[in-house]
Amino acid sequence: MSRLAVIGGTGLSKLVNLENISKRVIKTPYGEPSSPVTLGQLNGVDIVFMARHGYGHTIPPHRINYRANMWALKEVGITDVVAVAAVGSINRSMPPASLVLPDQLIDYTWGRASTYFEDDLENVTHIDFTIPYTTKLRDKIKRSMYQADISILDRAVYGCMQGPRLETAAEIRKLERDGCDLVGMTGMPEAALARELGLNYACCALVVNWAAGLEGDEISMQDIEGFAKKGIAKVEQLLQVLVYEMDVKTSE
Ligand code: HPA
């Protein structure tokens, strides 16, 4: 039986339709998670919610304790993680307010604690990461989007930058040459840690701005907030349907 967690990013620090809520503080060998996990029911189905930046949106991308967050989700019995992430778009066919389900990523982050396989190893471990997002979970999300009548683009390369600043126009041109369609700051090491723990993981990316240099000389935080709000409504709709899909076994 699969059990879903939703990690909420910028604009999604709680799920409005979650019922019978309780919160649990989880201790991990890696320190404190961003927030207690929220246990609750969506349409009668048990799910777990975690606010990636903390409930008050106070933890910047490079300071998030990704290892503690993913460990805490595993600890409460999660099998599948839908990671909601606000992103900038580099691809003209993915305008602000689009929902995109990336199928690949490139990691440009540095200095983040990015693996559980570090100390006290019996063997050096290299996880396979050829396909970084779980295909079967992505398929469930696609089916849910279709049922909820929400359009989603399902092929994209997510480039994960260090942040917390936004990029220069030249950095975005470089990312474009690398083949990135989207740019964000929180997708890694989260996805790799999920794989190390054997969790199914997919990213539901919400485009909140054109990446630096694509439109005008500046990125407005006001515009970002506006598009985040619009997009989150679609994500909430998607999750209402997705919880029913979760009964279908995901593991390969
Ligand atoms: N760059 C990096 N991360 C982001 C962006 C961006 O333009 N928008 C939202 N998260």
PDB file of C-alpha atoms and ligand atoms in Angstrom:
ATOM      1  CA  MET A   1       0.000   0.000   0.000  1.00  0.00           C
ATOM      2  CA  SER A   2       1.456   3.340  -0.947  1.00  0.00           C
ATOM      3  CA  ARG A   3       1.371   6.384   1.274  1.00  0.00           C
ATOM      4  CA  LEU A   4       1.770   9.873  -0.123  1.00  0.00           C
ATOM      5  CA  ALA A   5       3.677  12.867   1.192  1.00  0.00           C
ATOM      6  CA  VAL A   6       3.494  16.304  -0.329  1.00  0.00           C
ATOM      7  CA  ILE A   7       6.436  18.633   0.149  1.00  0.00           C
ATOM      8  CA  GLY A   8       5.227  22.187  -0.233  1.00  0.00           C
ATOM      9  CA  GLY A   9       7.580  24.829  -1.564  1.00  0.00           C
ATOM     10  CA  THR A  10       7.213  28.583  -2.029  1.00  0.00           C
ATOM     11  CA  GLY A  11       3.519  29.502  -1.901  1.00  0.00           C
ATOM     12  CA  LEU A  12       2.461  26.172  -0.413  1.00  0.00           C
ATOM     13  CA  SER A  13       3.158  26.079   3.313  1.00  0.00           C
ATOM     14  CA  LYS A  14      -0.098  24.267   4.096  1.00  0.00           C
ATOM     15  CA  LEU A  15      -2.798  22.304   2.291  1.00  0.00           C
ATOM     16  CA  VAL A  16      -6.137  24.064   2.643  1.00  0.00           C
ATOM     17  CA  ASN A  17      -8.320  20.988   2.259  1.00  0.00           C
ATOM     18  CA  LEU A  18      -6.465  18.782   4.713  1.00  0.00           C
ATOM     19  CA  GLU A  19      -8.695  17.443   7.511  1.00  0.00           C
ATOM     20  CA  ASN A  20      -8.164  15.713  10.881  1.00  0.00           C
ATOM     21  CA  ILE A  21      -4.786  17.313  11.177  1.00  0.00           C
ATOM     22  CA  SER A  22      -2.120  16.401  13.698  1.00  0.00           C
ATOM     23  CA  LYS A  23       1.531  17.396  13.790  1.00  0.00           C
ATOM     24  CA  ARG A  24       4.495  15.205  14.680  1.00  0.00           C
ATOM     25  CA  VAL A  25       7.987  16.338  15.543  1.00  0.00           C
ATOM     26  CA  ILE A  26      10.389  13.763  14.140  1.00  0.00           C
ATOM     27  CA  LYS A  27      13.919  13.351  15.478  1.00  0.00           C
ATOM     28  CA  THR A  28      16.466  12.205  12.913  1.00  0.00           C
ATOM     29  CA  PRO A  29      20.161  11.266  12.997  1.00  0.00           C
ATOM     30  CA  TYR A  30      20.713  14.242  10.673  1.00  0.00           C
ATOM     31  CA  GLY A  31      19.216  16.951  12.848  1.00  0.00           C
ATOM     32  CA  GLU A  32      15.944  18.800  12.644  1.00  0.00           C
ATOM     33  CA  PRO A  33      13.607  18.725   9.651  1.00  0.00           C
ATOM     34  CA  SER A  34      12.288  22.040   8.302  1.00  0.00           C
ATOM     35  CA  SER A  35       9.077  21.572  10.255  1.00  0.00           C
ATOM     36  CA  PRO A  36       7.052  18.978  12.137  1.00  0.00           C
ATOM     37  CA  VAL A  37       5.272  16.731   9.649  1.00  0.00           C
ATOM     38  CA  THR A  38       1.551  17.319   9.284  1.00  0.00           C
ATOM     39  CA  LEU A  39      -0.559  14.158   9.226  1.00  0.00           C
ATOM     40  CA  GLY A  40      -4.042  14.514   7.845  1.00  0.00           C
ATOM     41  CA  GLN A  41      -6.645  13.349   5.379  1.00  0.00           C
ATOM     42  CA  LEU A  42      -7.340  14.611   1.915  1.00  0.00           C
ATOM     43  CA  ASN A  43     -10.684  13.350   0.591  1.00  0.00           C
ATOM     44  CA  GLY A  44     -10.597  10.724   3.343  1.00  0.00           C
ATOM     45  CA  VAL A  45      -7.149   9.421   2.367  1.00  0.00           C
ATOM     46  CA  ASP A  46      -4.269   9.661   4.868  1.00  0.00           C
ATOM     47  CA  ILE A  47      -1.431  11.799   3.612  1.00  0.00           C
ATOM     48  CA  VAL A  48       1.502  13.690   5.071  1.00  0.00           C
ATOM     49  CA  PHE A  49       2.515  17.255   4.396  1.00  0.00           C
ATOM     50  CA  MET A  50       5.845  18.946   4.968  1.00  0.00           C
ATOM     51  CA  ALA A  51       6.673  22.629   4.492  1.00  0.00           C
ATOM     52  CA  ARG A  52      10.106  22.600   2.849  1.00  0.00           C
ATOM     53  CA  HIS A  53      11.002  26.140   3.957  1.00  0.00           C
ATOM     54  CA  GLY A  54       9.309  25.791   7.382  1.00  0.00           C
ATOM     55  CA  TYR A  55       5.735  26.830   8.138  1.00  0.00           C
ATOM     56  CA  GLY A  56       6.731  30.495   8.318  1.00  0.00           C
ATOM     57  CA  HIS A  57       8.745  30.239   5.057  1.00  0.00           C
ATOM     58  CA  THR A  58      11.956  31.177   6.884  1.00  0.00           C
ATOM     59  CA  ILE A  59      14.548  28.645   5.645  1.00  0.00           C
ATOM     60  CA  PRO A  60      16.334  29.569   2.391  1.00  0.00           C
ATOM     61  CA  PRO A  61      17.013  26.824  -0.194  1.00  0.00           C
ATOM     62  CA  HIS A  62      20.711  26.350   0.645  1.00  0.00           C
ATOM     63  CA  ARG A  63      20.000  26.047   4.393  1.00  0.00           C
ATOM     64  CA  ILE A  64      17.244  23.424   4.187  1.00  0.00           C
ATOM     65  CA  ASN A  65      18.159  20.196   5.975  1.00  0.00           C
ATOM     66  CA  TYR A  66      17.163  17.955   3.070  1.00  0.00           C
ATOM     67  CA  ARG A  67      18.528  14.833   4.736  1.00  0.00           C
ATOM     68  CA  ALA A  68      16.448  15.352   7.889  1.00  0.00           C
ATOM     69  CA  ASN A  69      13.339  16.158   5.831  1.00  0.00           C
ATOM     70  CA  MET A  70      13.450  13.012   3.711  1.00  0.00           C
ATOM     71  CA  TRP A  71      14.427  10.856   6.684  1.00  0.00           C
ATOM     72  CA  ALA A  72      11.425  12.153   8.641  1.00  0.00           C
ATOM     73  CA  LEU A  73       9.074  11.249   5.782  1.00  0.00           C
ATOM     74  CA  LYS A  74      10.502   7.731   5.603  1.00  0.00           C
ATOM     75  CA  GLU A  75      10.152   7.485   9.387  1.00  0.00           C
ATOM     76  CA  VAL A  76       6.373   8.107   9.232  1.00  0.00           C
ATOM     77  CA  GLY A  77       5.895   5.385   6.629  1.00  0.00           C
ATOM     78  CA  ILE A  78       5.829   7.355   3.404  1.00  0.00           C
ATOM     79  CA  THR A  79       6.407   5.511   0.126  1.00  0.00           C
ATOM     80  CA  ASP A  80       5.773   8.286  -2.415  1.00  0.00           C
ATOM     81  CA  VAL A  81       6.728  11.937  -2.426  1.00  0.00           C
ATOM     82  CA  VAL A  82       5.285  14.661  -4.605  1.00  0.00           C
ATOM     83  CA  ALA A  83       7.602  17.618  -4.357  1.00  0.00           C
ATOM     84  CA  VAL A  84       5.965  20.885  -5.304  1.00  0.00           C
ATOM     85  CA  ALA A  85       8.502  23.484  -6.413  1.00  0.00           C
ATOM     86  CA  ALA A  86       8.261  27.031  -7.713  1.00  0.00           C
ATOM     87  CA  VAL A  87      10.521  27.509 -10.736  1.00  0.00           C
ATOM     88  CA  GLY A  88      11.534  30.014 -13.359  1.00  0.00           C
ATOM     89  CA  SER A  89      11.027  29.052 -16.995  1.00  0.00           C
ATOM     90  CA  ILE A  90      13.709  29.071 -19.673  1.00  0.00           C
ATOM     91  CA  ASN A  91      11.460  27.412 -22.261  1.00  0.00           C
ATOM     92  CA  ARG A  92       9.026  29.590 -24.232  1.00  0.00           C
ATOM     93  CA  SER A  93       6.432  26.806 -24.275  1.00  0.00           C
ATOM     94  CA  MET A  94       6.271  26.832 -20.445  1.00  0.00           C
ATOM     95  CA  PRO A  95       4.937  30.283 -19.506  1.00  0.00           C
ATOM     96  CA  PRO A  96       4.251  31.483 -15.934  1.00  0.00           C
ATOM     97  CA  ALA A  97       1.345  29.630 -14.254  1.00  0.00           C
ATOM     98  CA  SER A  98       2.190  26.390 -16.137  1.00  0.00           C
ATOM     99  CA  LEU A  99       2.498  23.135 -14.246  1.00  0.00           C
ATOM    100  CA  VAL A 100       5.373  20.997 -15.453  1.00  0.00           C
ATOM    101  CA  LEU A 101       6.418  17.472 -14.548  1.00  0.00           C
ATOM    102  CA  PRO A 102      10.154  17.366 -15.227  1.00  0.00           C
ATOM    103  CA  ASP A 103      11.657  14.060 -16.323  1.00  0.00           C
ATOM    104  CA  GLN A 104      15.323  15.035 -15.931  1.00  0.00           C
ATOM    105  CA  LEU A 105      17.492  17.304 -13.854  1.00  0.00           C
ATOM    106  CA  ILE A 106      20.942  18.872 -13.729  1.00  0.00           C
ATOM    107  CA  ASP A 107      22.442  19.670 -10.338  1.00  0.00           C
ATOM    108  CA  TYR A 108      24.400  22.935 -10.077  1.00  0.00           C
ATOM    109  CA  THR A 109      24.266  23.155  -6.272  1.00  0.00           C
ATOM    110  CA  TRP A 110      27.341  22.959  -4.060  1.00  0.00           C
ATOM    111  CA  GLY A 111      28.147  22.499  -0.395  1.00  0.00           C
ATOM    112  CA  ARG A 112      24.820  20.887   0.535  1.00  0.00           C
ATOM    113  CA  ALA A 113      24.763  17.688   2.586  1.00  0.00           C
ATOM    114  CA  SER A 114      23.654  15.525  -0.304  1.00  0.00           C
ATOM    115  CA  THR A 115      23.955  11.855   0.643  1.00  0.00           C
ATOM    116  CA  TYR A 116      23.245   9.380   3.432  1.00  0.00           C
ATOM    117  CA  PHE A 117      26.152   7.227   2.216  1.00  0.00           C
ATOM    118  CA  GLU A 118      28.973   9.103   3.827  1.00  0.00           C
ATOM    119  CA  ASP A 119      30.151   7.621   7.128  1.00  0.00           C
ATOM    120  CA  ASP A 120      30.373   4.150   8.670  1.00  0.00           C
ATOM    121  CA  LEU A 121      29.989   2.480   5.295  1.00  0.00           C
ATOM    122  CA  GLU A 122      30.409  -1.236   4.750  1.00  0.00           C
ATOM    123  CA  ASN A 123      30.675  -0.515   1.029  1.00  0.00           C
ATOM    124  CA  VAL A 124      30.867   2.614  -1.051  1.00  0.00           C
ATOM    125  CA  THR A 125      27.386   3.013  -2.515  1.00  0.00           C
ATOM    126  CA  HIS A 126      26.460   4.613  -5.827  1.00  0.00           C
ATOM    127  CA  ILE A 127      22.720   4.812  -6.471  1.00  0.00           C
ATOM    128  CA  ASP A 128      21.455   4.632 -10.039  1.00  0.00           C
ATOM    129  CA  PHE A 129      20.064   8.035 -10.982  1.00  0.00           C
ATOM    130  CA  THR A 130      19.706   7.698 -14.755  1.00  0.00           C
ATOM    131  CA  ILE A 131      16.024   8.543 -14.458  1.00  0.00           C
ATOM    132  CA  PRO A 132      15.864  10.805 -11.406  1.00  0.00           C
ATOM    133  CA  TYR A 133      12.074  10.922 -11.050  1.00  0.00           C
ATOM    134  CA  THR A 134       9.950   7.796 -10.556  1.00  0.00           C
ATOM    135  CA  THR A 135       8.198   6.996 -13.816  1.00  0.00           C
ATOM    136  CA  LYS A 136       5.188   5.269 -12.253  1.00  0.00           C
ATOM    137  CA  LEU A 137       4.524   8.133  -9.868  1.00  0.00           C
ATOM    138  CA  ARG A 138       4.844  10.605 -12.754  1.00  0.00           C
ATOM    139  CA  ASP A 139       2.302   8.495 -14.670  1.00  0.00           C
ATOM    140  CA  LYS A 140      -0.133   8.700 -11.745  1.00  0.00           C
ATOM    141  CA  ILE A 141       0.258  12.460 -11.645  1.00  0.00           C
ATOM    142  CA  LYS A 142      -0.360  12.664 -15.403  1.00  0.00           C
ATOM    143  CA  ARG A 143      -3.526  10.572 -15.073  1.00  0.00           C
ATOM    144  CA  SER A 144      -4.718  12.770 -12.203  1.00  0.00           C
ATOM    145  CA  MET A 145      -4.115  15.918 -14.197  1.00  0.00           C
ATOM    146  CA  TYR A 146      -6.113  14.487 -17.060  1.00  0.00           C
ATOM    147  CA  GLN A 147      -8.987  13.609 -14.720  1.00  0.00           C
ATOM    148  CA  ALA A 148      -8.892  17.024 -13.059  1.00  0.00           C
ATOM    149  CA  ASP A 149      -8.827  18.613 -16.521  1.00  0.00           C
ATOM    150  CA  ILE A 150      -5.626  20.521 -15.805  1.00  0.00           C
ATOM    151  CA  SER A 151      -2.975  20.726 -18.485  1.00  0.00           C
ATOM    152  CA  ILE A 152       0.533  19.686 -17.643  1.00  0.00           C
ATOM    153  CA  LEU A 153       3.730  19.517 -19.657  1.00  0.00           C
ATOM    154  CA  ASP A 154       5.488  16.281 -18.914  1.00  0.00           C
ATOM    155  CA  ARG A 155       8.967  16.570 -20.395  1.00  0.00           C
ATOM    156  CA  ALA A 156      11.425  19.067 -19.015  1.00  0.00           C
ATOM    157  CA  VAL A 157      14.910  19.340 -17.620  1.00  0.00           C
ATOM    158  CA  TYR A 158      15.063  21.012 -14.214  1.00  0.00           C
ATOM    159  CA  GLY A 159      18.284  22.864 -13.415  1.00  0.00           C
ATOM    160  CA  CYS A 160      18.885  23.231  -9.702  1.00  0.00           C
ATOM    161  CA  MET A 161      20.854  26.348  -8.758  1.00  0.00           C
ATOM    162  CA  GLN A 162      22.345  27.165  -5.395  1.00  0.00           C
ATOM    163  CA  GLY A 163      20.519  30.431  -4.709  1.00  0.00           C
ATOM    164  CA  PRO A 164      19.268  32.167  -2.738  1.00  0.00           C
ATOM    165  CA  ARG A 165      19.812  34.904  -5.320  1.00  0.00           C
ATOM    166  CA  LEU A 166      18.184  34.611  -8.722  1.00  0.00           C
ATOM    167  CA  GLU A 167      20.422  34.067 -11.749  1.00  0.00           C
ATOM    168  CA  THR A 168      22.140  36.462 -14.115  1.00  0.00           C
ATOM    169  CA  ALA A 169      20.932  36.554 -17.725  1.00  0.00           C
ATOM    170  CA  ALA A 170      24.226  34.927 -18.797  1.00  0.00           C
ATOM    171  CA  GLU A 171      23.769  32.082 -16.294  1.00  0.00           C
ATOM    172  CA  ILE A 172      20.330  31.432 -17.742  1.00  0.00           C
ATOM    173  CA  ARG A 173      21.753  31.409 -21.300  1.00  0.00           C
ATOM    174  CA  LYS A 174      24.285  28.833 -20.105  1.00  0.00           C
ATOM    175  CA  LEU A 175      21.525  26.725 -18.538  1.00  0.00           C
ATOM    176  CA  GLU A 176      19.621  26.934 -21.817  1.00  0.00           C
ATOM    177  CA  ARG A 177      22.686  25.701 -23.732  1.00  0.00           C
ATOM    178  CA  ASP A 178      22.936  22.861 -21.198  1.00  0.00           C
ATOM    179  CA  GLY A 179      19.390  21.841 -22.112  1.00  0.00           C
ATOM    180  CA  CYS A 180      17.539  23.112 -19.036  1.00  0.00           C
ATOM    181  CA  ASP A 181      13.886  24.152 -19.426  1.00  0.00           C
ATOM    182  CA  LEU A 182      13.297  25.147 -15.810  1.00  0.00           C
ATOM    183  CA  VAL A 183      15.381  26.643 -13.059  1.00  0.00           C
ATOM    184  CA  GLY A 184      14.830  26.266  -9.331  1.00  0.00           C
ATOM    185  CA  MET A 185      16.793  26.007  -6.094  1.00  0.00           C
ATOM    186  CA  THR A 186      15.358  23.130  -4.077  1.00  0.00           C
ATOM    187  CA  GLY A 187      15.136  20.074  -6.342  1.00  0.00           C
ATOM    188  CA  MET A 188      18.540  18.769  -5.257  1.00  0.00           C
ATOM    189  CA  PRO A 189      19.701  16.970  -3.224  1.00  0.00           C
ATOM    190  CA  GLU A 190      16.056  16.203  -2.361  1.00  0.00           C
ATOM    191  CA  ALA A 191      15.478  13.915  -5.362  1.00  0.00           C
ATOM    192  CA  ALA A 192      18.713  11.975  -4.858  1.00  0.00           C
ATOM    193  CA  LEU A 193      18.082  11.496  -1.135  1.00  0.00           C
ATOM    194  CA  ALA A 194      14.631  10.116  -1.913  1.00  0.00           C
ATOM    195  CA  ARG A 195      16.272   7.585  -4.238  1.00  0.00           C
ATOM    196  CA  GLU A 196      18.819   6.653  -1.573  1.00  0.00           C
ATOM    197  CA  LEU A 197      15.963   5.949   0.847  1.00  0.00           C
ATOM    198  CA  GLY A 198      14.019   3.962  -1.751  1.00  0.00           C
ATOM    199  CA  LEU A 199      11.175   6.486  -1.909  1.00  0.00           C
ATOM    200  CA  ASN A 200       9.241   7.126  -5.110  1.00  0.00           C
ATOM    201  CA  TYR A 201       9.666  10.800  -5.958  1.00  0.00           C
ATOM    202  CA  ALA A 202       8.315  13.209  -8.566  1.00  0.00           C
ATOM    203  CA  CYS A 203       8.574  16.954  -8.905  1.00  0.00           C
ATOM    204  CA  CYS A 204       5.534  19.021  -9.718  1.00  0.00           C
ATOM    205  CA  ALA A 205       7.039  22.296 -10.895  1.00  0.00           C
ATOM    206  CA  LEU A 206       5.031  25.453 -10.882  1.00  0.00           C
ATOM    207  CA  VAL A 207       6.329  28.163 -13.206  1.00  0.00           C
ATOM    208  CA  VAL A 208       6.187  31.490 -11.376  1.00  0.00           C
ATOM    209  CA  ASN A 209       8.376  33.683 -13.604  1.00  0.00           C
ATOM    210  CA  TRP A 210      10.345  33.883 -16.820  1.00  0.00           C
ATOM    211  CA  ALA A 211      13.967  33.159 -15.943  1.00  0.00           C
ATOM    212  CA  ALA A 212      16.431  36.076 -15.826  1.00  0.00           C
ATOM    213  CA  GLY A 213      16.873  37.894 -19.116  1.00  0.00           C
ATOM    214  CA  LEU A 214      13.920  36.310 -20.922  1.00  0.00           C
ATOM    215  CA  GLU A 215      11.474  39.185 -20.346  1.00  0.00           C
ATOM    216  CA  GLY A 216      12.625  42.620 -19.242  1.00  0.00           C
ATOM    217  CA  ASP A 217      15.562  43.576 -17.060  1.00  0.00           C
ATOM    218  CA  GLU A 218      14.281  42.490 -13.687  1.00  0.00           C
ATOM    219  CA  ILE A 219      12.255  39.748 -12.016  1.00  0.00           C
ATOM    220  CA  SER A 220       9.486  41.092  -9.811  1.00  0.00           C
ATOM    221  CA  MET A 221       8.751  39.303  -6.540  1.00  0.00           C
ATOM    222  CA  GLN A 222       5.197  40.594  -6.815  1.00  0.00           C
ATOM    223  CA  ASP A 223       4.709  38.784 -10.132  1.00  0.00           C
ATOM    224  CA  ILE A 224       6.232  35.627  -8.644  1.00  0.00           C
ATOM    225  CA  GLU A 225       3.787  35.708  -5.739  1.00  0.00           C
ATOM    226  CA  GLY A 226       0.848  36.295  -8.076  1.00  0.00           C
ATOM    227  CA  PHE A 227       1.700  33.331 -10.306  1.00  0.00           C
ATOM    228  CA  ALA A 228       2.462  31.143  -7.281  1.00  0.00           C
ATOM    229  CA  LYS A 229      -1.019  31.794  -5.920  1.00  0.00           C
ATOM    230  CA  LYS A 230      -2.667  30.973  -9.262  1.00  0.00           C
ATOM    231  CA  GLY A 231      -0.630  27.821  -9.713  1.00  0.00           C
ATOM    232  CA  ILE A 232      -1.117  26.528  -6.188  1.00  0.00           C
ATOM    233  CA  ALA A 233      -4.870  26.375  -6.798  1.00  0.00           C
ATOM    234  CA  LYS A 234      -4.154  23.924  -9.648  1.00  0.00           C
ATOM    235  CA  VAL A 235      -1.805  21.886  -7.463  1.00  0.00           C
ATOM    236  CA  GLU A 236      -4.489  21.605  -4.774  1.00  0.00           C
ATOM    237  CA  GLN A 237      -6.944  20.378  -7.412  1.00  0.00           C
ATOM    238  CA  LEU A 238      -4.436  17.824  -8.658  1.00  0.00           C
ATOM    239  CA  LEU A 239      -3.774  16.457  -5.165  1.00  0.00           C
ATOM    240  CA  GLN A 240      -7.489  15.911  -4.534  1.00  0.00           C
ATOM    241  CA  VAL A 241      -7.509  13.434  -7.429  1.00  0.00           C
ATOM    242  CA  LEU A 242      -4.035  12.019  -6.939  1.00  0.00           C
ATOM    243  CA  VAL A 243      -4.827  10.626  -3.491  1.00  0.00           C
ATOM    244  CA  TYR A 244      -7.210   8.127  -5.117  1.00  0.00           C
ATOM    245  CA  GLU A 245      -4.516   7.017  -7.557  1.00  0.00           C
ATOM    246  CA  MET A 246      -2.169   6.231  -4.681  1.00  0.00           C
ATOM    247  CA  ASP A 247      -3.959   2.985  -3.838  1.00  0.00           C
ATOM    248  CA  VAL A 248      -2.552   1.579  -7.044  1.00  0.00           C
ATOM    249  CA  LYS A 249       0.848   0.118  -6.228  1.00  0.00           C
ATOM    250  CA  THR A 250       3.731   2.324  -7.403  1.00  0.00           C
ATOM    251  CA  SER A 251       6.828   0.266  -6.764  1.00  0.00           C
ATOM    252  CA  GLU A 252       8.541  -1.249  -9.791  1.00  0.00           C
TER     253      GLU A 252
HETATM  254  N1  HPA B   1      15.440  30.911 -10.558  1.00  0.00           N
HETATM  255  C1  HPA B   1      15.700  30.033  -9.565  1.00  0.00           C
HETATM  256  N2  HPA B   1      14.771  29.601  -8.739  1.00  0.00           N
HETATM  257  C2  HPA B   1      13.522  30.039  -8.906  1.00  0.00           C
HETATM  258  C3  HPA B   1      13.186  30.953  -9.915  1.00  0.00           C
HETATM  259  C4  HPA B   1      14.204  31.425 -10.792  1.00  0.00           C
HETATM  260  O1  HPA B   1      13.985  32.218 -11.713  1.00  0.00           O
HETATM  261  N3  HPA B   1      11.846  31.205  -9.788  1.00  0.00           N
HETATM  262  C5  HPA B   1      11.404  30.453  -8.749  1.00  0.00           C
HETATM  263  N4  HPA B   1      12.406  29.759  -8.211  1.00  0.00           N
END
